[in-house]
Tab-separated table of C-alpha atoms in Angstrom:
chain	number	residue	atom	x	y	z
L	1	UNK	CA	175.568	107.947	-77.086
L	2	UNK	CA	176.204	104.675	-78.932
L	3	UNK	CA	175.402	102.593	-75.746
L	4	UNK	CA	171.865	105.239	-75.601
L	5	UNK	CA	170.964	104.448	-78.560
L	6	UNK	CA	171.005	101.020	-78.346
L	7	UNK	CA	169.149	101.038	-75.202
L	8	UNK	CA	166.193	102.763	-77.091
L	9	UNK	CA	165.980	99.994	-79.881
L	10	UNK	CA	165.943	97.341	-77.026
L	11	UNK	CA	163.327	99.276	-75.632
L	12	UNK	CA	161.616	99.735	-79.296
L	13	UNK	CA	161.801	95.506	-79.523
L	14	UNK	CA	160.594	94.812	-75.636
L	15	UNK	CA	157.228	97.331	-76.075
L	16	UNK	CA	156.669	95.464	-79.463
L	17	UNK	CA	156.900	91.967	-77.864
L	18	UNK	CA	154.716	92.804	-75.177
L	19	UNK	CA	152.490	94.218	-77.509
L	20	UNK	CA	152.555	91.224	-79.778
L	21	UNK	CA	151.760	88.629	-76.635
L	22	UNK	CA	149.496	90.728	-75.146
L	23	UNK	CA	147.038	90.437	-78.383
L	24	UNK	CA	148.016	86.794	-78.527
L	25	UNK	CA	147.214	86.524	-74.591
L	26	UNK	CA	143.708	88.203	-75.359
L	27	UNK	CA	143.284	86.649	-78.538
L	28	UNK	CA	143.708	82.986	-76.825
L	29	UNK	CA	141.659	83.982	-73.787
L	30	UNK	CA	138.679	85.240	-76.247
L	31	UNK	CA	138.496	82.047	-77.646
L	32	UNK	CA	139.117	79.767	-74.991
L	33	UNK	CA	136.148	81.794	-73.486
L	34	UNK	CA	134.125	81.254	-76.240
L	35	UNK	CA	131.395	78.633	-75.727
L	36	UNK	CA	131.308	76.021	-78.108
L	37	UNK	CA	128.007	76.079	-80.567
L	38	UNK	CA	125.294	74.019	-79.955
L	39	UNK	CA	124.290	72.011	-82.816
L	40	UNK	CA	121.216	69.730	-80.966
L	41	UNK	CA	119.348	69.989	-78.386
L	42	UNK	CA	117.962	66.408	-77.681
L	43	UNK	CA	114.484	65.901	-76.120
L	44	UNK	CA	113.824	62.208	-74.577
L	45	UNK	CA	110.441	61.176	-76.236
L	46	UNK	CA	108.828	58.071	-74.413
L	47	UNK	CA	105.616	56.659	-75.557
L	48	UNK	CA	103.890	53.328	-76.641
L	49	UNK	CA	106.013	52.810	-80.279
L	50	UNK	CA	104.277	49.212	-79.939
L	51	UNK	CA	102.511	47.322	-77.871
L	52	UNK	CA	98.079	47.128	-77.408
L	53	UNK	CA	98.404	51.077	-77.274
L	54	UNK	CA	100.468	51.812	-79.899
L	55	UNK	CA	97.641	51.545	-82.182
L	56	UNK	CA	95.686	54.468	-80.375
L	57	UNK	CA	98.977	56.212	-79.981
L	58	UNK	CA	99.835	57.162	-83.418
L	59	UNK	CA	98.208	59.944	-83.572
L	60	UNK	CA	100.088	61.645	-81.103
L	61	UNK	CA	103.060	60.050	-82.592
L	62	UNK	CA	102.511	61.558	-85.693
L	63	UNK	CA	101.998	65.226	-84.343
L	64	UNK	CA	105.015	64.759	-82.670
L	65	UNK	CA	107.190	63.938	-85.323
L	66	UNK	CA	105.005	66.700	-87.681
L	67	UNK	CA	106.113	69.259	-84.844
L	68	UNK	CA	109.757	68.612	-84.489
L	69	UNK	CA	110.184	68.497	-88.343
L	70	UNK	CA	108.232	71.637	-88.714
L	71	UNK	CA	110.111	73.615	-85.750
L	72	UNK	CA	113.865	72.638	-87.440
L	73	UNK	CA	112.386	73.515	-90.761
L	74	UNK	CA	111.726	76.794	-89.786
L	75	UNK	CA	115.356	77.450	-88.088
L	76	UNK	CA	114.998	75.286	-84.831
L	77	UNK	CA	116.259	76.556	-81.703
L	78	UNK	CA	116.733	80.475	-82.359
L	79	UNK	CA	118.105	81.291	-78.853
L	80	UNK	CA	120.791	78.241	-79.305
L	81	UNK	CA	121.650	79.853	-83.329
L	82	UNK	CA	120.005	77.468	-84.965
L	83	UNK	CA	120.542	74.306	-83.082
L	84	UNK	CA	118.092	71.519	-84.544
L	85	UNK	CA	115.620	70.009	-81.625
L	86	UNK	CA	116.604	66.465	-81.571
L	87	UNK	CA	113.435	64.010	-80.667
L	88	UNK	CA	115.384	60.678	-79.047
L	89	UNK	CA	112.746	58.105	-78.954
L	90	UNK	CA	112.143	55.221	-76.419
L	91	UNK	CA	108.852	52.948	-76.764
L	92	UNK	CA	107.794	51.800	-73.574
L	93	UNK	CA	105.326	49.574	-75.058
L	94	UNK	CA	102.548	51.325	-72.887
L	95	UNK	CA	104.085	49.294	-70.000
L	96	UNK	CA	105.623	51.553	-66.766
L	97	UNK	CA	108.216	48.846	-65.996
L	98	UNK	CA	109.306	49.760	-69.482
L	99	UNK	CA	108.990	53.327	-69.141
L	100	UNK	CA	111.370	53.680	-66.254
L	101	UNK	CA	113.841	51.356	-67.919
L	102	UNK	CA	113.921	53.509	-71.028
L	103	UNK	CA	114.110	56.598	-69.164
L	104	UNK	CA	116.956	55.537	-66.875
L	105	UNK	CA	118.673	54.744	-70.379
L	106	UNK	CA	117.436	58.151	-71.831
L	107	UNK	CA	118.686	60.592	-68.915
L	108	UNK	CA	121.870	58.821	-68.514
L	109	UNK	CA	123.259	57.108	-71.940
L	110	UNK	CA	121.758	60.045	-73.903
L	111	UNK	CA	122.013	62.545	-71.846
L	112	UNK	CA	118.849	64.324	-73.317
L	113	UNK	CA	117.891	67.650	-71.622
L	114	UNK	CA	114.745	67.175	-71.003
L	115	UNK	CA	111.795	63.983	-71.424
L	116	UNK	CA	108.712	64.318	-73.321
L	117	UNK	CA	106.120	61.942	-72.496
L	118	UNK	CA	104.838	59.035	-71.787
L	119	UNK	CA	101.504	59.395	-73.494
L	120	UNK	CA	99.666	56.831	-71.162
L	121	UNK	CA	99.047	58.059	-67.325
L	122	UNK	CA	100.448	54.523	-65.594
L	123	UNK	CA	103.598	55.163	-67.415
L	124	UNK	CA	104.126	59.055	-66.962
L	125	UNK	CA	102.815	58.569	-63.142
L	126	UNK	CA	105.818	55.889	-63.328
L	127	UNK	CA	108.636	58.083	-64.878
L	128	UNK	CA	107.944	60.931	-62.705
L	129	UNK	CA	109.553	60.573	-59.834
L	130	UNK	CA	112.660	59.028	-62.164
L	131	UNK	CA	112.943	62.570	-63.784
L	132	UNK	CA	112.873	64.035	-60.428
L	133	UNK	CA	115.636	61.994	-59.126
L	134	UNK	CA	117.754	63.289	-61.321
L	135	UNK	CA	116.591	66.594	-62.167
L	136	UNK	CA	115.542	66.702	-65.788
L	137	UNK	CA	112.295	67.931	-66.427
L	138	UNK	CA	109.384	66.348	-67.728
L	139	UNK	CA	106.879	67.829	-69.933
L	140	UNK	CA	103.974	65.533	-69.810
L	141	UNK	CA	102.317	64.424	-72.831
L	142	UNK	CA	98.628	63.647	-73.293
L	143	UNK	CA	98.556	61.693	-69.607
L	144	UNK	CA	95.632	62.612	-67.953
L	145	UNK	CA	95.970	61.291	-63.994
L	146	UNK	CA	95.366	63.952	-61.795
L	147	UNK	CA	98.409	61.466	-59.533
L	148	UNK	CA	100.381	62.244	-62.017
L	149	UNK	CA	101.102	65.926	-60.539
L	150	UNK	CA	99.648	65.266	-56.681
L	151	UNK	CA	103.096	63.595	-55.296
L	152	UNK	CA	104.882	66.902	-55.108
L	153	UNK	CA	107.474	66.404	-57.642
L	154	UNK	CA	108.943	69.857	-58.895
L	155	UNK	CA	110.190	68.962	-62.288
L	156	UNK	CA	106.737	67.997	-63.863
L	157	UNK	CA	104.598	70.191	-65.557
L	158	UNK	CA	101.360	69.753	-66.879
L	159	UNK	CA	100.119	71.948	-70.151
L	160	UNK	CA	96.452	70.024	-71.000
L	161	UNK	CA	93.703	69.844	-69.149
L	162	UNK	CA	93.291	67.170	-66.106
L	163	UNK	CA	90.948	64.553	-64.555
L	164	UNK	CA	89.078	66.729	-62.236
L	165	UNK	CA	88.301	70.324	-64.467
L	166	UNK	CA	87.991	67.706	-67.045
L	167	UNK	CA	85.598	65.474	-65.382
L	168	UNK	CA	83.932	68.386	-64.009
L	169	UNK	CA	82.852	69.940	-67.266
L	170	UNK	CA	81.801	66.839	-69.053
L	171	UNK	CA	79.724	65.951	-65.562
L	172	UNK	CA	78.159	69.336	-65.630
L	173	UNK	CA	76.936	69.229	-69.147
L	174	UNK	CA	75.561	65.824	-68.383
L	175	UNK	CA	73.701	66.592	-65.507
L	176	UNK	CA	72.253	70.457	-67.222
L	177	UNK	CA	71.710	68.911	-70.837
L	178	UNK	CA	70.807	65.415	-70.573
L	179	UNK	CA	69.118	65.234	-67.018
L	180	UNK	CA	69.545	61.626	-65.940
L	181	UNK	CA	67.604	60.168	-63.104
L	182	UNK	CA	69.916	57.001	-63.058
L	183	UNK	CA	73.374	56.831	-64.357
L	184	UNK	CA	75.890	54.513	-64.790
L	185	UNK	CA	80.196	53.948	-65.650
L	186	UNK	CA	82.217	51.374	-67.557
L	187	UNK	CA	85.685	51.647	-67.315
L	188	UNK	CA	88.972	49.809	-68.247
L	189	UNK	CA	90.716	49.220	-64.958
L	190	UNK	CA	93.678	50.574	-65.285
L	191	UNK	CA	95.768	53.686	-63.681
L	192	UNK	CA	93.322	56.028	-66.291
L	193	UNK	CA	90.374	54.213	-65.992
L	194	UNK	CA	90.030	53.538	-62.242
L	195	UNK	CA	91.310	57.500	-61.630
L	196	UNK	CA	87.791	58.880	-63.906
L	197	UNK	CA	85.582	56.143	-62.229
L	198	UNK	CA	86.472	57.590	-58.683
L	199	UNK	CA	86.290	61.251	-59.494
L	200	UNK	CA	83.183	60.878	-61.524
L	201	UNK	CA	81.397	58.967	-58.453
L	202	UNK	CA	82.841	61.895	-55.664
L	203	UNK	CA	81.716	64.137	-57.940
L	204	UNK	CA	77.426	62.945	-58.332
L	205	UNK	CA	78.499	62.419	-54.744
L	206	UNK	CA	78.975	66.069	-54.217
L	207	UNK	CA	77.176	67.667	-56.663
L	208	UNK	CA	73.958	65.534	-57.718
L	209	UNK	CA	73.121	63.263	-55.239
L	210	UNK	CA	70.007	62.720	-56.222
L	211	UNK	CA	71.267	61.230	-59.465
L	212	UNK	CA	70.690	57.239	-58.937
L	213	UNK	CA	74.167	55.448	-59.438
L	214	UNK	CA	72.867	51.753	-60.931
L	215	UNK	CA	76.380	50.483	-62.210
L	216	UNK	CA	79.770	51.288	-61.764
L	217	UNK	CA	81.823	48.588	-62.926
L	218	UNK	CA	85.437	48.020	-64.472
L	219	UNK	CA	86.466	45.783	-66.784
L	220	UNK	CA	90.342	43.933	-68.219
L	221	UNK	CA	91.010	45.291	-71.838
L	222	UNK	CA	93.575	42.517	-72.325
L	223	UNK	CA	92.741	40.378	-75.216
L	224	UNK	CA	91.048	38.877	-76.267
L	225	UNK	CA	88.458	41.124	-74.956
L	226	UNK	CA	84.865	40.030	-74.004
L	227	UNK	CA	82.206	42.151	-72.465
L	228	UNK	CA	79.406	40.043	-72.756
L	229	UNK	CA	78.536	39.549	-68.648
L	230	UNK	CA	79.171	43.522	-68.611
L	231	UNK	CA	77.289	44.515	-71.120
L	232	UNK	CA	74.307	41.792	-69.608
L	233	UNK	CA	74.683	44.111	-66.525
L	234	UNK	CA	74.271	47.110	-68.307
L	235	UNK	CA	70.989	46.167	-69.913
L	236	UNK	CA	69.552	45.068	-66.997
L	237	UNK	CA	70.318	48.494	-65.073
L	238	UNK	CA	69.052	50.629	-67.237
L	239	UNK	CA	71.112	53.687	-66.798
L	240	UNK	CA	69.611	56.785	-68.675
L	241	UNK	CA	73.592	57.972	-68.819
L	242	UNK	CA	76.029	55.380	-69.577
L	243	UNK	CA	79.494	56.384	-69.001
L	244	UNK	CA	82.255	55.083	-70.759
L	245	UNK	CA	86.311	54.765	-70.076
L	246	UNK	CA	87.355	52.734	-73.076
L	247	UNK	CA	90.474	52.558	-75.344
L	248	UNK	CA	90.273	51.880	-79.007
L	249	UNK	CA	89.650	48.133	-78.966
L	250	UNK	CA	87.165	47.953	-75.964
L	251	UNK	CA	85.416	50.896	-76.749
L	252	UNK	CA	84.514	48.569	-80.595
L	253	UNK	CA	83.913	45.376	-78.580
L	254	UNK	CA	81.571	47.433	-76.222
L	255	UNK	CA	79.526	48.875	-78.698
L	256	UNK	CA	79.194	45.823	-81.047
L	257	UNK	CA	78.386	44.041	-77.847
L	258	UNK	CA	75.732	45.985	-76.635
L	259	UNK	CA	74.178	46.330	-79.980
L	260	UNK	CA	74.317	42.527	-80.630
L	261	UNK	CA	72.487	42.281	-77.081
L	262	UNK	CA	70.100	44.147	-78.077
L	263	UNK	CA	71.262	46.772	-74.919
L	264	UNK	CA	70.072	50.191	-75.952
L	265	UNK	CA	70.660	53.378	-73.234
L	266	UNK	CA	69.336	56.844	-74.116
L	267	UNK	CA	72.302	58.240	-74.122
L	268	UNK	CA	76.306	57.479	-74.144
L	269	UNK	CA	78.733	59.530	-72.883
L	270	UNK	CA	82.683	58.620	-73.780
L	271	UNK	CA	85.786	60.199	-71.764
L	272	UNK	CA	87.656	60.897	-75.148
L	273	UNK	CA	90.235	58.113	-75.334
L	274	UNK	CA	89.025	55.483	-78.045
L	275	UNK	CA	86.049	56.906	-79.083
L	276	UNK	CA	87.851	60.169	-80.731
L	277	UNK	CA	89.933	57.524	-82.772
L	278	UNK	CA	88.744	57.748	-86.556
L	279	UNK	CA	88.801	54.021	-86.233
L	280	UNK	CA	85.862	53.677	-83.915
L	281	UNK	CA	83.600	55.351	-86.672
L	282	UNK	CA	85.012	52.980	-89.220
L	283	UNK	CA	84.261	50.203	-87.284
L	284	UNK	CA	81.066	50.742	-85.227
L	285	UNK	CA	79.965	52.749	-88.542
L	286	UNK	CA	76.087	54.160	-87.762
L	287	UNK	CA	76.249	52.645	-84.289
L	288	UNK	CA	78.208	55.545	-83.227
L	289	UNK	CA	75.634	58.201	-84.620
L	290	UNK	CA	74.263	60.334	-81.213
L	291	UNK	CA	77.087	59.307	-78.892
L	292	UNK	CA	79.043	62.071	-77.227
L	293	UNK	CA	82.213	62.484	-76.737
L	294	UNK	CA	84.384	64.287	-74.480
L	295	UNK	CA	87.522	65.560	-75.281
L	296	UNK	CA	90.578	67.508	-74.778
L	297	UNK	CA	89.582	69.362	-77.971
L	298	UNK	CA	87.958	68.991	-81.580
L	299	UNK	CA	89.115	69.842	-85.193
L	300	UNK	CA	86.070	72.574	-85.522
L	301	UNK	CA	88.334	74.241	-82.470
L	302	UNK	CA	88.095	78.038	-83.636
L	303	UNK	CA	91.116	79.240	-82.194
L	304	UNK	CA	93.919	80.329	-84.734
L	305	UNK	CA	96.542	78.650	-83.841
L	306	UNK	CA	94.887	75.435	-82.925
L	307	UNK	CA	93.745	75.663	-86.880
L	308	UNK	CA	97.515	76.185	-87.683
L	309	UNK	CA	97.989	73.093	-86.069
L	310	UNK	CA	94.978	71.167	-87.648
L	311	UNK	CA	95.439	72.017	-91.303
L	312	UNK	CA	98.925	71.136	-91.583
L	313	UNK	CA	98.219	67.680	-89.839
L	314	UNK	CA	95.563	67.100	-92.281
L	315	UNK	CA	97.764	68.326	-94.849
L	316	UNK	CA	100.520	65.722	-94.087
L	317	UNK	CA	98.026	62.890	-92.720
L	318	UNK	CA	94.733	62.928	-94.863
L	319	UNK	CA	92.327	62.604	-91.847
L	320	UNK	CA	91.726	64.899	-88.999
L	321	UNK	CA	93.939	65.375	-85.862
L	322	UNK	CA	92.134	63.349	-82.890
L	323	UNK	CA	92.247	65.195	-79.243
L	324	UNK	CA	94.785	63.465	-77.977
L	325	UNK	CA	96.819	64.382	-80.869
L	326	UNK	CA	95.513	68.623	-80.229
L	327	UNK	CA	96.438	67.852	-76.472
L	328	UNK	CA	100.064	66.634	-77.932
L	329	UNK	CA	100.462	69.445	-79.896
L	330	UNK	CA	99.194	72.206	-76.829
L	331	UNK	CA	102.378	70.029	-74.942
L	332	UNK	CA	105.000	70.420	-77.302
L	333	UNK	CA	104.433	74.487	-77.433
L	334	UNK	CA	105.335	73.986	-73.935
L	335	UNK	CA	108.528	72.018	-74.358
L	336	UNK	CA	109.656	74.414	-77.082
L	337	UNK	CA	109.116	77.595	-75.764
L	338	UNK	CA	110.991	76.696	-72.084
L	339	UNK	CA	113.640	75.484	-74.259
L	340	UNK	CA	113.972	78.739	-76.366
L	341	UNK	CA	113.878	80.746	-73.448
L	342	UNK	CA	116.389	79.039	-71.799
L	343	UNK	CA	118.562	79.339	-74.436
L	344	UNK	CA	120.670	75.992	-72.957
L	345	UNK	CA	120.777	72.463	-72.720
L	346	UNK	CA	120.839	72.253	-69.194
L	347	UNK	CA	118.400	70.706	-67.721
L	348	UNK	CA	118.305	72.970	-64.761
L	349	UNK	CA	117.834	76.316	-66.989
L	350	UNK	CA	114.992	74.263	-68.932
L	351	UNK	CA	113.528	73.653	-65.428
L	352	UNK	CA	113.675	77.120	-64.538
L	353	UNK	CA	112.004	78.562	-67.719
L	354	UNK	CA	109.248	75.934	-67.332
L	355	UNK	CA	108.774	77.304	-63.678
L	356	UNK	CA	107.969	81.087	-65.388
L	357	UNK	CA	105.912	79.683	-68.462
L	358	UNK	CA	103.207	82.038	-69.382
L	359	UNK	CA	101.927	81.554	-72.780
L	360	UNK	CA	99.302	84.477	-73.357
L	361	UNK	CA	95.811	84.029	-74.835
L	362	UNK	CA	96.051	84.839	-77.985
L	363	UNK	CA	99.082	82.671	-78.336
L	364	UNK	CA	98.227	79.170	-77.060
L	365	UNK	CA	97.160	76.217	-79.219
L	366	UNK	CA	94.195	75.587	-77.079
L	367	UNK	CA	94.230	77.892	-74.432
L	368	UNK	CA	96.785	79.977	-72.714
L	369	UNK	CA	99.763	78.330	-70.189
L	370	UNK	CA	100.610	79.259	-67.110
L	371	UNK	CA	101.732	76.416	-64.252
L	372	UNK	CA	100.109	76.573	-60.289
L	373	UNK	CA	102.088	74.745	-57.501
L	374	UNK	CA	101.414	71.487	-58.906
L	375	UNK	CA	102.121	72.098	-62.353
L	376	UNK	CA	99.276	71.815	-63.857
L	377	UNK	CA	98.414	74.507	-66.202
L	378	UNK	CA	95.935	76.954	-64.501
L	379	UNK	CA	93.786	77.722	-67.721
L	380	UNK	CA	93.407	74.021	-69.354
L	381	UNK	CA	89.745	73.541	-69.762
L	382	UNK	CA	88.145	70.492	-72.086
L	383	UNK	CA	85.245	69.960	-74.527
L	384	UNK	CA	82.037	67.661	-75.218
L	385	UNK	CA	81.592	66.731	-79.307
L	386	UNK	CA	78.601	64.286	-80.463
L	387	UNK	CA	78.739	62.365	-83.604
L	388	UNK	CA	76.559	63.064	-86.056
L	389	UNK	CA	76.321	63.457	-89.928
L	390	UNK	CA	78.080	66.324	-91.782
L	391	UNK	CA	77.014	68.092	-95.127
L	392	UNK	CA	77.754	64.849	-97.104
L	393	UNK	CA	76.207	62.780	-94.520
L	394	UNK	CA	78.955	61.244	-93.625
L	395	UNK	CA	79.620	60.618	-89.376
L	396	UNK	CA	81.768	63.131	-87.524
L	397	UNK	CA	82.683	64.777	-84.016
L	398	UNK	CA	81.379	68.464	-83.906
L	399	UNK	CA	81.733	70.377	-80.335
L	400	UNK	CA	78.564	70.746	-78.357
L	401	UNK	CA	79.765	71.707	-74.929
L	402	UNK	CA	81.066	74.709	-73.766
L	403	UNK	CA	78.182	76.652	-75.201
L	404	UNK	CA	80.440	79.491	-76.184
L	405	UNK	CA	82.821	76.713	-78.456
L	406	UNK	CA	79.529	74.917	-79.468
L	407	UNK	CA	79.253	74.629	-83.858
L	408	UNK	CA	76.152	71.912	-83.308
L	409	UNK	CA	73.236	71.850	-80.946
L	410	UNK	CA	72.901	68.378	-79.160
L	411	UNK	CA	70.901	65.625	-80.518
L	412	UNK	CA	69.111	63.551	-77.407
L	413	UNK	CA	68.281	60.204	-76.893
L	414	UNK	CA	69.975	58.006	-79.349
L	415	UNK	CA	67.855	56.564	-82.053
L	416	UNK	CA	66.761	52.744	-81.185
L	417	UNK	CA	69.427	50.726	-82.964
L	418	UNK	CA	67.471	49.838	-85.822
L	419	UNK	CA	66.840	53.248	-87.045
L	420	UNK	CA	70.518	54.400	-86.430
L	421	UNK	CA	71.417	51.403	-88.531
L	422	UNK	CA	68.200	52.272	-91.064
L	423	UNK	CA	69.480	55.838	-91.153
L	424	UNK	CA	70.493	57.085	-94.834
């Protein structure tokens, strides 16, 4: 009995201990398991910090850094429990050599999940096929090559509008509103310039032959800059369209330029870039009064989340967002949302979210999202504004073109110089 009794407390003590190690077994594999909370997820942001750009640049720059304060303000990464979205910056001066060096360093020193730029198309076009090699994705911001997303990369993607729907729009409202018989295009020859100074000429090719091409000419924006023989040519040709391709500093020279050479045209029309800087009203003042504008969007943009956007950079900035700055913040919805529904920092599940992006109507900043084979978002569309005076008489962009978006009706030709300048 003694010895049976015994057995049973040994028995008692054995079913206890394996009890006991059991919940320690499960307790250690539970946690082991566990993974470990992500505090950051960090996005490589590459764009022109400094450099001849950086000037036209800040305005994106500043909705950038607007955007990623305002997202970890209001809890950051909700699918990641919080984890704050960590903007790593890299200024590639505007310069592609750069921009590959930086995002070499960016990928593999910092180990970011996913690269946000590069602002200009020569250095996105560059990066590209660096973010492919290694199979991060890259959201692109602002650039506008249609290259950019022809070379059959996979990790690229593409939210604003491009060169050729772009260029397509502004040519058509040219060609139904303005109806030139001659028309001609300045541009600044680099990878942006020379891409809308080929697809603008296919497309009179195609679509308005009969349209008289007088001048089609591109220039060197390095300083110092002097268009004097260009703008000579101009004047001589005549154009009842003049075209324009021009950052922020050529698009001032060109204007002063033409106006101290006494070259008057009926009618300008800009590809966005430096003329939707508030600086080129500043410095060309009444000069700029009747030119037009195209754009990737305007402030007056109706759409409810666009004026989200808007009022809260004017409410942090004191001036107006510019397009490339709406374009910017159209990108970053992008970037955010793939990340969120990822819910990693793996580059390959951001990839795979950005694949199945479908931002619906009524959500988009400027328009819905959704990518085709290239990319390139299937519903981007741009605008046309024209400067003229507001309520206070003061010189502003207002959308024209699409009809539907339109808050002011076009104002054609330009006055003669001396009653733009004469103006009130």
């Amino acid at each position: 009995m003694n010895k049976k009794a015994i057995t049973k407390i040994q028995a008692l003590i054995i079913v206890i201990v394996v009890i006991i190690a059991a919940g320690v077994a499960g307790f250690w594999y539970m946690t082991s398991m566990q993974k470990p909370k992500v505090e950051e997820v960090k996005v490589g942001v590459v764009m022109p910090l400094s450099g001849p750009v950086a000037e036209y640049a800040l305005h994106s720059r500043r909705m950038v850094e607007m955007l990623f304060e305002e997202y970890n303000a209001k809890g950051g990464v909700k699918s990641l429990g919080g984890a704050k979205l960590v903007p790593v910056w890299a200024d590639d001066k505007g310069n592609p050599s750069t921009a590959v060096s930086e995002v070499e360093r960016l990928i593999t020193v910092e180990k970011v999940s996913v690269i946000f730029g590069a602002f200009t198309s020569g250095s996105t076009l560059a990066i590209a096929p660096i973010c492919e090699k290694y199979g991060v994705p890259l959201v692109v911001m602002t650039a506008f090559s249609e290259k950019i997303t022809r070379q059959g990369y996979k990790y690229v993607f593409r939210s604003h509008v491009t060169t050729t729907p772009y260029i397509n729009s502004m040519m058509d409202f040219i060609i139904k509103k303005l109806k030139p018989k001659t028309i001609a295009h300045v541009y600044e020859d680099s990878v942006w310039g020379s891409t809308n100074a080929e697809i603008t000429k296919k497309w009179l090719e195609n679509n308005a032959p009969d349209v008289e091409i007088v001048l089609w000419e591109g220039y060197s924006r390095k300083p110092p800059i002097d268009l004097t023989a260009l703008v000579l040519k101009i004047k001589e040709a005549k154009p009842d369209v003049l075209i324009c391709s021009s950052y922020l500093q050529d698009a001032i020279v060109l204007m002063k330029t033409m106006y101290e050479l006494d070259c008057y045209v009926p009618n300008i029309v800009a590809i966005g870039a430096g003329f939707t800087d508030p600086k080129f009203i500043q410095e060309v003042d009444k000069l700029a009064s009747g030119v037009f504008v195209a754009c990737y969007a305007n402030y007056d943009n109706p759409r409810v989340n666009a004026q989200e956007v808007i009022k809260a950079f004017y409410n942090k900035y004191g001036y107006w967002p510019t397009g490339d700055a709406l374009a910017t913040a159209q990108d970053f919805q992008v970037l955010v949302d793939a990340i969120e529904r990822a819910a990693s920092t793996d580059p390959k599940d951001i990839y795979e979210a950005l694949k199945n992006t479908n931002i619906p109507e009524e959500e988009g900043v400027l328009y819905p999202v959704k990518f085709d084979e290239n990319g390139d978002n299937v519903y981007a569309f741009s605008y046309v504004t024209q400067i003229q005076k507001n309520d206070k008489g003061e010189l502003e962009w207002f959308t024209v073109w699409p009809e539907d978006y339109a808050t002011r009706s076009i104002i054609t030709p330009l006055l003669p110089y001396e009653d733009r300048l004469n103006d009130p």
